[in-house]
Amino acid sequence: MFEIPWISPLEVTMILRLLVAAVLGGIVGLERGSGDRPAGFRTHILVCVGSTLFMLVSIYGFDGVTAVEDVGTRRDTARIAAQVVSGIGFLGAGTILHEGLTIRGLTTAASLWMVSAIGLAVGSGMLLLATVATILTMVTLVTFHSWEKRFAGNNRSERRFIRISAKNNSGVITSITGYLASKGVRIKTMNIKTDREKNNLVLELYVKVERGMDLTEIMRGLQRIDGVITLENA
């Protein structure tokens, strides 16, 4: 191995582990960043490299500490790693977004958690294990994602978008949601906008309907609700 006078072989090894962590974390980050996720390429690299650095410090950072009454020789190298495992949860929680009735970002939070584990493995010198874990992560995120969509497409239910313009009357929202519930239509997300000039409400609904339901008849029923002005179905 090429030697540099002012860098020890151990430091070269640690630098190489940091570079490997950047590559493995970047691979996962590329997939997440391609879908405009809350945490993408740079975030995954930083998490993976940071976890590796914490692990390196935990293993090698106290080698020069003089043991006092045998305390130094009994240090627990897993303590810093344990803190990384618990601490990454705060970063992962920041990627979880709540939009109406829908929650997004759970997969990205899980990928950050996985990348931190990969970084800890690299820092421990388990390069093969970290590489296999990265491959499994990418297979899960890329291949299984298409399978998940395919199985969801074969499901008995499907999602539809409905935009309803209605007068801003008391109880009109309750009447609309109550009617949909009575027909077995489940509302996944609902966004309400107010047109103060016309004193109207615009309801944007993502609904889940079972296959075989007569959506045309449901739309006619919505039009008959007092206060509903226009409907748009997509």
Tab-separated table of N, CA and C in Angstrom, residues 41-204:
chain	number	residue	atom	x	y	z
A	41	PHE	N	-30.050	12.895	-2.233
A	41	PHE	CA	-28.676	12.451	-2.460
A	41	PHE	C	-27.731	12.921	-1.358
A	42	ARG	N	-27.671	14.220	-1.114
A	42	ARG	CA	-26.718	14.759	-0.152
A	42	ARG	C	-27.033	14.317	1.273
A	43	THR	N	-28.320	14.279	1.607
A	43	THR	CA	-28.707	13.904	2.970
A	43	THR	C	-28.277	12.478	3.285
A	44	HIS	N	-28.485	11.562	2.341
A	44	HIS	CA	-28.119	10.164	2.576
A	44	HIS	C	-26.606	9.998	2.684
A	45	ILE	N	-25.857	10.757	1.883
A	45	ILE	CA	-24.400	10.687	1.986
A	45	ILE	C	-23.945	11.166	3.364
A	46	LEU	N	-24.497	12.288	3.812
A	46	LEU	CA	-24.091	12.836	5.103
A	46	LEU	C	-24.442	11.889	6.248
A	47	VAL	N	-25.608	11.270	6.183
A	47	VAL	CA	-26.007	10.341	7.244
A	47	VAL	C	-25.078	9.134	7.276
A	48	CYS	N	-24.777	8.585	6.098
A	48	CYS	CA	-23.935	7.393	6.032
A	48	CYS	C	-22.509	7.700	6.483
A	49	VAL	N	-21.937	8.783	5.983
A	49	VAL	CA	-20.574	9.164	6.370
A	49	VAL	C	-20.520	9.529	7.853
A	50	GLY	N	-21.535	10.252	8.327
A	50	GLY	CA	-21.575	10.610	9.740
A	50	GLY	C	-21.636	9.394	10.641
A	51	SER	N	-22.445	8.418	10.270
A	51	SER	CA	-22.537	7.192	11.068
A	51	SER	C	-21.211	6.447	11.072
A	52	THR	N	-20.554	6.419	9.914
A	52	THR	CA	-19.241	5.775	9.834
A	52	THR	C	-18.231	6.488	10.727
A	53	LEU	N	-18.244	7.803	10.695
A	53	LEU	CA	-17.314	8.575	11.513
A	53	LEU	C	-17.564	8.344	13.001
A	54	PHE	N	-18.821	8.311	13.397
A	54	PHE	CA	-19.138	8.030	14.794
A	54	PHE	C	-18.598	6.661	15.205
A	55	MET	N	-18.772	5.689	14.312
A	55	MET	CA	-18.308	4.334	14.634
A	55	MET	C	-16.788	4.287	14.712
A	56	LEU	N	-16.099	4.987	13.816
A	56	LEU	CA	-14.639	5.023	13.853
A	56	LEU	C	-14.129	5.677	15.132
A	57	VAL	N	-14.783	6.770	15.516
A	57	VAL	CA	-14.402	7.429	16.767
A	57	VAL	C	-14.648	6.502	17.952
A	58	SER	N	-15.771	5.771	17.903
A	58	SER	CA	-16.106	4.866	18.997
A	58	SER	C	-15.081	3.747	19.128
A	59	ILE	N	-14.563	3.264	17.989
A	59	ILE	CA	-13.638	2.129	18.020
A	59	ILE	C	-12.204	2.575	18.290
A	60	TYR	N	-11.769	3.620	17.544
A	60	TYR	CA	-10.354	3.991	17.582
A	60	TYR	C	-10.072	5.302	18.325
A	61	GLY	N	-11.107	6.042	18.655
A	61	GLY	CA	-10.879	7.386	19.183
A	61	GLY	C	-10.277	7.440	20.568
A	62	PHE	N	-10.329	6.329	21.311
A	62	PHE	CA	-9.847	6.353	22.701
A	62	PHE	C	-8.688	5.390	22.917
A	63	ASP	N	-8.020	5.006	21.807
A	63	ASP	CA	-6.898	4.086	21.956
A	63	ASP	C	-5.742	4.695	22.728
A	64	GLY	N	-5.602	6.020	22.637
A	64	GLY	CA	-4.484	6.668	23.323
A	64	GLY	C	-4.777	7.064	24.752
A	65	VAL	N	-5.990	6.790	25.228
A	65	VAL	CA	-6.354	7.167	26.588
A	65	VAL	C	-5.686	6.215	27.576
A	66	THR	N	-5.033	6.776	28.564
A	66	THR	CA	-4.360	5.955	29.569
A	66	THR	C	-5.383	5.346	30.515
A	67	ALA	N	-5.286	4.052	30.701
A	67	ALA	CA	-6.218	3.361	31.591
A	67	ALA	C	-5.941	3.737	33.041
A	68	VAL	N	-6.999	4.072	33.734
A	68	VAL	CA	-6.906	4.379	35.157
A	68	VAL	C	-7.717	3.337	35.903
A	69	GLU	N	-7.023	2.506	36.659
A	69	GLU	CA	-7.661	1.418	37.401
A	69	GLU	C	-8.482	0.532	36.461
A	70	ASP	N	-7.930	0.284	35.278
A	70	ASP	CA	-8.517	-0.640	34.316
A	70	ASP	C	-9.808	-0.135	33.698
A	71	VAL	N	-10.134	1.167	33.901
A	71	VAL	CA	-11.377	1.702	33.348
A	71	VAL	C	-11.265	1.833	31.829
A	72	GLY	N	-10.109	2.300	31.342
A	72	GLY	CA	-9.946	2.525	29.910
A	72	GLY	C	-10.033	1.267	29.086
A	73	THR	N	-9.655	0.133	29.633
A	73	THR	CA	-9.685	-1.111	28.867
A	73	THR	C	-11.060	-1.745	28.837
A	74	ARG	N	-11.986	-1.178	29.572
A	74	ARG	CA	-13.330	-1.759	29.609
A	74	ARG	C	-14.372	-0.842	28.968
A	75	ARG	N	-13.917	0.048	28.110
A	75	ARG	CA	-14.862	0.956	27.469
A	75	ARG	C	-15.782	0.180	26.530
A	76	ASP	N	-16.956	0.678	26.375
A	76	ASP	CA	-17.966	0.041	25.523
A	76	ASP	C	-17.975	0.756	24.183
A	77	THR	N	-17.463	0.118	23.143
A	77	THR	CA	-17.388	0.752	21.821
A	77	THR	C	-18.748	0.845	21.146
A	78	ALA	N	-19.754	0.192	21.689
A	78	ALA	CA	-21.082	0.217	21.076
A	78	ALA	C	-21.941	1.372	21.587
A	79	ARG	N	-21.455	2.124	22.551
A	79	ARG	CA	-22.287	3.177	23.150
A	79	ARG	C	-22.593	4.279	22.145
A	80	ILE	N	-21.572	4.730	21.394
A	80	ILE	CA	-21.811	5.783	20.406
A	80	ILE	C	-22.716	5.258	19.300
A	81	ALA	N	-22.495	4.024	18.870
A	81	ALA	CA	-23.337	3.430	17.831
A	81	ALA	C	-24.793	3.369	18.280
A	82	ALA	N	-25.012	3.049	19.549
A	82	ALA	CA	-26.382	2.998	20.073
A	82	ALA	C	-27.037	4.363	20.021
A	83	GLN	N	-26.256	5.413	20.272
A	83	GLN	CA	-26.800	6.767	20.210
A	83	GLN	C	-27.149	7.158	18.776
A	84	VAL	N	-26.381	6.660	17.812
A	84	VAL	CA	-26.694	6.924	16.408
A	84	VAL	C	-28.036	6.283	16.047
A	85	VAL	N	-28.243	5.058	16.498
A	85	VAL	CA	-29.477	4.351	16.193
A	85	VAL	C	-30.696	5.102	16.716
A	86	SER	N	-30.594	5.606	17.942
A	86	SER	CA	-31.733	6.345	18.515
A	86	SER	C	-31.824	7.756	17.953
A	87	GLY	N	-30.683	8.383	17.690
A	87	GLY	CA	-30.692	9.764	17.215
A	87	GLY	C	-31.180	9.916	15.798
A	88	ILE	N	-30.984	8.911	14.959
A	88	ILE	CA	-31.410	9.019	13.562
A	88	ILE	C	-32.931	9.094	13.463
A	89	GLY	N	-33.620	8.659	14.518
A	89	GLY	CA	-35.080	8.733	14.508
A	89	GLY	C	-35.591	10.159	14.417
A	90	PHE	N	-34.880	11.111	15.001
A	90	PHE	CA	-35.308	12.510	14.940
A	90	PHE	C	-35.196	13.045	13.519
A	91	LEU	N	-34.119	12.674	12.818
A	91	LEU	CA	-33.967	13.104	11.429
A	91	LEU	C	-35.005	12.436	10.537
A	92	GLY	N	-35.252	11.160	10.790
A	92	GLY	CA	-36.261	10.448	9.997
A	92	GLY	C	-37.653	11.017	10.207
A	93	ALA	N	-37.951	11.424	11.443
A	93	ALA	CA	-39.274	11.997	11.719
A	93	ALA	C	-39.487	13.291	10.954
A	94	GLY	N	-38.402	14.012	10.677
A	94	GLY	CA	-38.527	15.267	9.943
A	94	GLY	C	-38.877	15.071	8.482
A	95	THR	N	-38.680	13.870	7.948
A	95	THR	CA	-39.001	13.599	6.545
A	95	THR	C	-40.435	13.115	6.360
A	96	ILE	N	-41.137	12.841	7.457
A	96	ILE	CA	-42.511	12.341	7.374
A	96	ILE	C	-43.454	13.530	7.300
A	97	LEU	N	-44.215	13.596	6.230
A	97	LEU	CA	-45.119	14.714	5.982
A	97	LEU	C	-46.557	14.235	6.090
A	98	HIS	N	-47.404	15.079	6.690
A	98	HIS	CA	-48.830	14.779	6.817
A	98	HIS	C	-49.598	15.719	5.916
A	99	GLU	N	-50.180	15.158	4.849
A	99	GLU	CA	-50.939	15.956	3.889
A	99	GLU	C	-52.386	15.488	3.901
A	100	GLY	N	-53.215	16.252	4.571
A	100	GLY	CA	-54.619	15.846	4.687
A	100	GLY	C	-54.714	14.551	5.469
A	101	LEU	N	-55.302	13.537	4.836
A	101	LEU	CA	-55.419	12.235	5.471
A	101	LEU	C	-54.317	11.286	5.038
A	102	THR	N	-53.359	11.771	4.262
A	102	THR	CA	-52.288	10.944	3.723
A	102	THR	C	-50.970	11.260	4.417
A	103	ILE	N	-50.195	10.222	4.691
A	103	ILE	CA	-48.878	10.374	5.302
A	103	ILE	C	-47.828	9.984	4.275
A	104	ARG	N	-46.864	10.873	4.046
A	104	ARG	CA	-45.780	10.629	3.105
A	104	ARG	C	-44.441	10.682	3.824
A	105	GLY	N	-43.458	10.017	3.255
A	105	GLY	CA	-42.104	10.098	3.775
A	105	GLY	C	-41.675	8.937	4.642
A	106	LEU	N	-42.538	7.950	4.863
A	106	LEU	CA	-42.174	6.827	5.718
A	106	LEU	C	-41.038	6.008	5.105
A	107	THR	N	-41.095	5.799	3.786
A	107	THR	CA	-40.031	5.030	3.128
A	107	THR	C	-38.707	5.781	3.183
A	108	THR	N	-38.747	7.100	2.999
A	108	THR	CA	-37.522	7.895	3.084
A	108	THR	C	-36.949	7.850	4.490
A	109	ALA	N	-37.803	7.918	5.500
A	109	ALA	CA	-37.329	7.813	6.882
A	109	ALA	C	-36.675	6.457	7.127
A	110	ALA	N	-37.278	5.403	6.567
A	110	ALA	CA	-36.707	4.067	6.717
A	110	ALA	C	-35.373	3.947	5.981
A	111	SER	N	-35.259	4.596	4.818
A	111	SER	CA	-34.002	4.535	4.072
A	111	SER	C	-32.890	5.274	4.814
A	112	LEU	N	-33.218	6.380	5.478
A	112	LEU	CA	-32.226	7.080	6.302
A	112	LEU	C	-31.766	6.198	7.458
A	113	TRP	N	-32.699	5.520	8.066
A	113	TRP	CA	-32.375	4.610	9.167
A	113	TRP	C	-31.471	3.485	8.665
A	114	MET	N	-31.784	2.958	7.468
A	114	MET	CA	-30.975	1.889	6.890
A	114	MET	C	-29.587	2.391	6.511
A	115	VAL	N	-29.512	3.598	5.961
A	115	VAL	CA	-28.218	4.161	5.566
A	115	VAL	C	-27.337	4.382	6.798
A	116	SER	N	-27.929	4.786	7.901
A	116	SER	CA	-27.141	4.955	9.124
A	116	SER	C	-26.576	3.611	9.583
A	117	ALA	N	-27.359	2.547	9.437
A	117	ALA	CA	-26.869	1.211	9.791
A	117	ALA	C	-25.737	0.783	8.858
A	118	ILE	N	-25.873	1.108	7.577
A	118	ILE	CA	-24.805	0.802	6.616
A	118	ILE	C	-23.532	1.546	7.004
A	119	GLY	N	-23.657	2.804	7.395
A	119	GLY	CA	-22.497	3.574	7.818
A	119	GLY	C	-21.813	2.972	9.036
A	120	LEU	N	-22.611	2.495	9.993
A	120	LEU	CA	-22.033	1.855	11.176
A	120	LEU	C	-21.284	0.582	10.789
A	121	ALA	N	-21.839	-0.164	9.838
A	121	ALA	CA	-21.180	-1.393	9.382
A	121	ALA	C	-19.857	-1.073	8.687
A	122	VAL	N	-19.853	-0.021	7.860
A	122	VAL	CA	-18.610	0.381	7.189
A	122	VAL	C	-17.575	0.816	8.217
A	123	GLY	N	-17.990	1.589	9.195
A	123	GLY	CA	-17.071	2.040	10.231
A	123	GLY	C	-16.482	0.897	11.023
A	124	SER	N	-17.226	-0.188	11.140
A	124	SER	CA	-16.740	-1.365	11.868
A	124	SER	C	-15.837	-2.238	11.009
A	125	GLY	N	-15.713	-1.892	9.726
A	125	GLY	CA	-14.879	-2.690	8.836
A	125	GLY	C	-15.622	-3.803	8.133
A	126	MET	N	-16.939	-3.876	8.292
A	126	MET	CA	-17.745	-4.916	7.645
A	126	MET	C	-18.172	-4.435	6.260
A	127	LEU	N	-17.215	-4.306	5.354
A	127	LEU	CA	-17.489	-3.711	4.043
A	127	LEU	C	-18.386	-4.603	3.198
A	128	LEU	N	-18.161	-5.912	3.246
A	128	LEU	CA	-18.996	-6.831	2.464
A	128	LEU	C	-20.437	-6.798	2.957
A	129	LEU	N	-20.610	-6.806	4.270
A	129	LEU	CA	-21.962	-6.749	4.845
A	129	LEU	C	-22.657	-5.450	4.463
A	130	ALA	N	-21.913	-4.345	4.507
A	130	ALA	CA	-22.494	-3.052	4.149
A	130	ALA	C	-22.872	-3.009	2.673
A	131	THR	N	-22.051	-3.601	1.810
A	131	THR	CA	-22.347	-3.622	0.377
A	131	THR	C	-23.595	-4.449	0.091
A	132	VAL	N	-23.696	-5.617	0.717
A	132	VAL	CA	-24.887	-6.463	0.529
A	132	VAL	C	-26.131	-5.746	1.039
A	133	ALA	N	-26.014	-5.046	2.169
A	133	ALA	CA	-27.156	-4.306	2.713
A	133	ALA	C	-27.581	-3.192	1.759
A	134	THR	N	-26.609	-2.537	1.116
A	134	THR	CA	-26.933	-1.495	0.144
A	134	THR	C	-27.662	-2.077	-1.052
A	135	ILE	N	-27.204	-3.231	-1.533
A	135	ILE	CA	-27.862	-3.889	-2.669
A	135	ILE	C	-29.299	-4.260	-2.312
A	136	LEU	N	-29.489	-4.828	-1.123
A	136	LEU	CA	-30.841	-5.196	-0.690
A	136	LEU	C	-31.733	-3.961	-0.563
A	137	THR	N	-31.154	-2.868	-0.080
A	137	THR	CA	-31.922	-1.626	0.048
A	137	THR	C	-32.365	-1.123	-1.316
A	138	MET	N	-31.464	-1.135	-2.285
A	138	MET	CA	-31.804	-0.660	-3.629
A	138	MET	C	-32.830	-1.565	-4.292
A	139	VAL	N	-32.695	-2.865	-4.116
A	139	VAL	CA	-33.691	-3.799	-4.676
A	139	VAL	C	-35.060	-3.519	-4.083
A	140	THR	N	-35.086	-3.273	-2.776
A	140	THR	CA	-36.360	-2.982	-2.107
A	140	THR	C	-36.974	-1.684	-2.616
A	141	LEU	N	-36.158	-0.647	-2.762
A	141	LEU	CA	-36.678	0.663	-3.159
A	141	LEU	C	-37.074	0.715	-4.629
A	142	VAL	N	-36.338	0.026	-5.491
A	142	VAL	CA	-36.575	0.128	-6.934
A	142	VAL	C	-37.494	-0.978	-7.435
A	143	THR	N	-37.083	-2.233	-7.235
A	143	THR	CA	-37.846	-3.358	-7.782
A	143	THR	C	-39.168	-3.556	-7.066
A	144	PHE	N	-39.129	-3.580	-5.750
A	144	PHE	CA	-40.349	-3.816	-4.989
A	144	PHE	C	-41.348	-2.687	-5.158
A	145	HIS	N	-40.844	-1.476	-5.467
A	145	HIS	CA	-41.761	-0.345	-5.679
A	145	HIS	C	-42.660	-0.594	-6.888
A	146	SER	N	-42.087	-1.120	-7.974
A	146	SER	CA	-42.895	-1.425	-9.160
A	146	SER	C	-43.848	-2.570	-8.894
A	147	TRP	N	-43.398	-3.564	-8.126
A	147	TRP	CA	-44.292	-4.659	-7.762
A	147	TRP	C	-45.450	-4.168	-6.906
A	148	GLU	N	-45.129	-3.268	-5.980
A	148	GLU	CA	-46.171	-2.726	-5.095
A	148	GLU	C	-47.243	-2.008	-5.907
A	149	LYS	N	-46.805	-1.220	-6.904
A	149	LYS	CA	-47.764	-0.527	-7.755
A	149	LYS	C	-48.608	-1.513	-8.559
A	150	ARG	N	-47.954	-2.586	-9.031
A	150	ARG	CA	-48.677	-3.572	-9.828
A	150	ARG	C	-49.741	-4.267	-8.998
A	151	PHE	N	-49.394	-4.657	-7.768
A	151	PHE	CA	-50.373	-5.298	-6.894
A	151	PHE	C	-51.482	-4.335	-6.501
A	152	ALA	N	-51.101	-3.054	-6.311
A	152	ALA	CA	-52.125	-2.052	-5.968
A	152	ALA	C	-53.086	-1.856	-7.129
A	153	GLY	N	-52.566	-1.988	-8.369
A	153	GLY	CA	-53.434	-1.842	-9.535
A	153	GLY	C	-54.427	-2.970	-9.665
A	154	ASN	N	-54.069	-4.152	-9.123
A	154	ASN	CA	-54.978	-5.289	-9.172
A	154	ASN	C	-55.936	-5.319	-7.994
A	155	ASN	N	-55.848	-4.347	-7.149
A	155	ASN	CA	-56.718	-4.294	-5.985
A	155	ASN	C	-58.159	-4.019	-6.411
A	156	ARG	N	-59.071	-4.357	-5.546
A	156	ARG	CA	-60.489	-4.199	-5.869
A	156	ARG	C	-60.926	-2.751	-5.860
A	157	SER	N	-60.166	-1.873	-5.234
A	157	SER	CA	-60.557	-0.469	-5.133
A	157	SER	C	-59.629	0.391	-5.979
A	158	GLU	N	-60.093	1.588	-6.316
A	158	GLU	CA	-59.298	2.538	-7.085
A	158	GLU	C	-59.561	3.946	-6.562
A	159	ARG	N	-58.615	4.843	-6.824
A	159	ARG	CA	-58.735	6.216	-6.351
A	159	ARG	C	-59.238	7.111	-7.464
A	160	ARG	N	-60.066	8.058	-7.079
A	160	ARG	CA	-60.588	9.051	-8.018
A	160	ARG	C	-60.459	10.438	-7.398
A	161	PHE	N	-60.311	11.428	-8.274
A	161	PHE	CA	-60.244	12.816	-7.827
A	161	PHE	C	-61.555	13.512	-8.162
A	162	ILE	N	-62.126	14.197	-7.171
A	162	ILE	CA	-63.386	14.916	-7.365
A	162	ILE	C	-63.199	16.346	-6.856
A	163	ARG	N	-63.541	17.311	-7.691
A	163	ARG	CA	-63.523	18.719	-7.275
A	163	ARG	C	-64.967	19.212	-7.236
A	164	ILE	N	-65.367	19.709	-6.089
A	164	ILE	CA	-66.755	20.147	-5.885
A	164	ILE	C	-66.759	21.628	-5.544
A	165	SER	N	-67.551	22.400	-6.269
A	165	SER	CA	-67.768	23.806	-5.951
A	165	SER	C	-69.152	23.930	-5.326
A	166	ALA	N	-69.215	24.528	-4.154
A	166	ALA	CA	-70.483	24.603	-3.424
A	166	ALA	C	-70.601	25.954	-2.726
A	167	LYS	N	-71.838	26.307	-2.418
A	167	LYS	CA	-72.073	27.535	-1.666
A	167	LYS	C	-71.582	27.353	-0.236
A	168	ASN	N	-71.102	28.436	0.328
A	168	ASN	CA	-70.560	28.386	1.689
A	168	ASN	C	-71.694	28.417	2.708
A	169	ASN	N	-72.501	27.367	2.652
A	169	ASN	CA	-73.634	27.252	3.569
A	169	ASN	C	-73.244	26.379	4.754
A	170	SER	N	-73.899	26.586	5.841
A	170	SER	CA	-73.651	25.775	7.033
A	170	SER	C	-74.080	24.330	6.780
A	171	GLY	N	-73.211	23.401	7.018
A	171	GLY	CA	-73.537	21.985	6.903
A	171	GLY	C	-73.329	21.385	5.533
A	172	VAL	N	-72.868	22.171	4.536
A	172	VAL	CA	-72.729	21.614	3.202
A	172	VAL	C	-71.609	20.573	3.150
A	173	ILE	N	-70.520	20.817	3.877
A	173	ILE	CA	-69.414	19.848	3.897
A	173	ILE	C	-69.858	18.547	4.555
A	174	THR	N	-70.602	18.674	5.641
A	174	THR	CA	-71.104	17.478	6.325
A	174	THR	C	-72.040	16.688	5.422
A	175	SER	N	-72.867	17.388	4.653
A	175	SER	CA	-73.792	16.712	3.750
A	175	SER	C	-73.040	15.941	2.668
A	176	ILE	N	-71.975	16.544	2.132
A	176	ILE	CA	-71.210	15.890	1.072
A	176	ILE	C	-70.477	14.663	1.608
A	177	THR	N	-69.757	14.832	2.708
A	177	THR	CA	-69.005	13.710	3.270
A	177	THR	C	-69.934	12.610	3.777
A	178	GLY	N	-71.082	13.006	4.338
A	178	GLY	CA	-72.040	12.013	4.815
A	178	GLY	C	-72.631	11.210	3.667
A	179	TYR	N	-72.915	11.876	2.546
A	179	TYR	CA	-73.471	11.173	1.395
A	179	TYR	C	-72.460	10.165	0.837
A	180	LEU	N	-71.188	10.584	0.713
A	180	LEU	CA	-70.161	9.676	0.193
A	180	LEU	C	-69.977	8.473	1.113
A	181	ALA	N	-70.011	8.722	2.424
A	181	ALA	CA	-69.873	7.613	3.369
A	181	ALA	C	-71.036	6.639	3.254
A	182	SER	N	-72.238	7.164	3.037
A	182	SER	CA	-73.410	6.292	2.915
A	182	SER	C	-73.343	5.417	1.668
A	183	LYS	N	-72.604	5.858	0.657
A	183	LYS	CA	-72.454	5.086	-0.586
A	183	LYS	C	-71.219	4.181	-0.556
A	184	GLY	N	-70.512	4.158	0.567
A	184	GLY	CA	-69.336	3.304	0.689
A	184	GLY	C	-68.079	3.874	0.069
A	185	VAL	N	-68.093	5.192	-0.210
A	185	VAL	CA	-66.925	5.851	-0.788
A	185	VAL	C	-66.071	6.394	0.348
A	186	ARG	N	-64.812	6.007	0.374
A	186	ARG	CA	-63.904	6.432	1.440
A	186	ARG	C	-63.074	7.632	0.975
A	187	ILE	N	-63.055	8.663	1.790
A	187	ILE	CA	-62.287	9.869	1.468
A	187	ILE	C	-60.870	9.695	2.000
A	188	LYS	N	-59.886	9.756	1.086
A	188	LYS	CA	-58.493	9.628	1.475
A	188	LYS	C	-57.895	10.979	1.856
A	189	THR	N	-58.110	11.997	1.034
A	189	THR	CA	-57.644	13.345	1.356
A	189	THR	C	-58.726	14.348	0.967
A	190	MET	N	-58.771	15.452	1.685
A	190	MET	CA	-59.742	16.497	1.387
A	190	MET	C	-59.091	17.854	1.611
A	191	ASN	N	-59.095	18.678	0.578
A	191	ASN	CA	-58.546	20.028	0.648
A	191	ASN	C	-59.675	21.021	0.404
A	192	ILE	N	-59.841	21.976	1.294
A	192	ILE	CA	-60.953	22.931	1.219
A	192	ILE	C	-60.396	24.326	0.965
A	193	LYS	N	-60.878	24.968	-0.063
A	193	LYS	CA	-60.498	26.337	-0.392
A	193	LYS	C	-61.734	27.230	-0.331
A	194	THR	N	-61.534	28.486	0.007
A	194	THR	CA	-62.645	29.420	0.146
A	194	THR	C	-62.508	30.551	-0.870
A	195	ASP	N	-63.583	30.785	-1.622
A	195	ASP	CA	-63.652	31.927	-2.543
A	195	ASP	C	-64.489	33.001	-1.848
A	196	ARG	N	-63.819	33.953	-1.217
A	196	ARG	CA	-64.529	34.947	-0.404
A	196	ARG	C	-65.360	35.901	-1.265
A	197	GLU	N	-64.921	36.151	-2.503
A	197	GLU	CA	-65.673	37.062	-3.369
A	197	GLU	C	-67.043	36.490	-3.724
A	198	LYS	N	-67.087	35.206	-4.064
A	198	LYS	CA	-68.348	34.566	-4.428
A	198	LYS	C	-69.008	33.849	-3.263
A	199	ASN	N	-68.317	33.846	-2.115
A	199	ASN	CA	-68.814	33.147	-0.936
A	199	ASN	C	-69.057	31.665	-1.243
A	200	ASN	N	-68.102	31.057	-1.956
A	200	ASN	CA	-68.197	29.647	-2.331
A	200	ASN	C	-67.058	28.852	-1.695
A	201	LEU	N	-67.253	27.546	-1.642
A	201	LEU	CA	-66.236	26.611	-1.192
A	201	LEU	C	-65.835	25.721	-2.356
A	202	VAL	N	-64.545	25.377	-2.406
A	202	VAL	CA	-64.052	24.406	-3.390
A	202	VAL	C	-63.444	23.250	-2.616
A	203	LEU	N	-64.050	22.074	-2.782
A	203	LEU	CA	-63.579	20.871	-2.103
A	203	LEU	C	-62.847	19.989	-3.109
A	204	GLU	N	-61.586	19.686	-2.826
A	204	GLU	CA	-60.796	18.779	-3.664
A	204	GLU	C	-60.622	17.471	-2.902
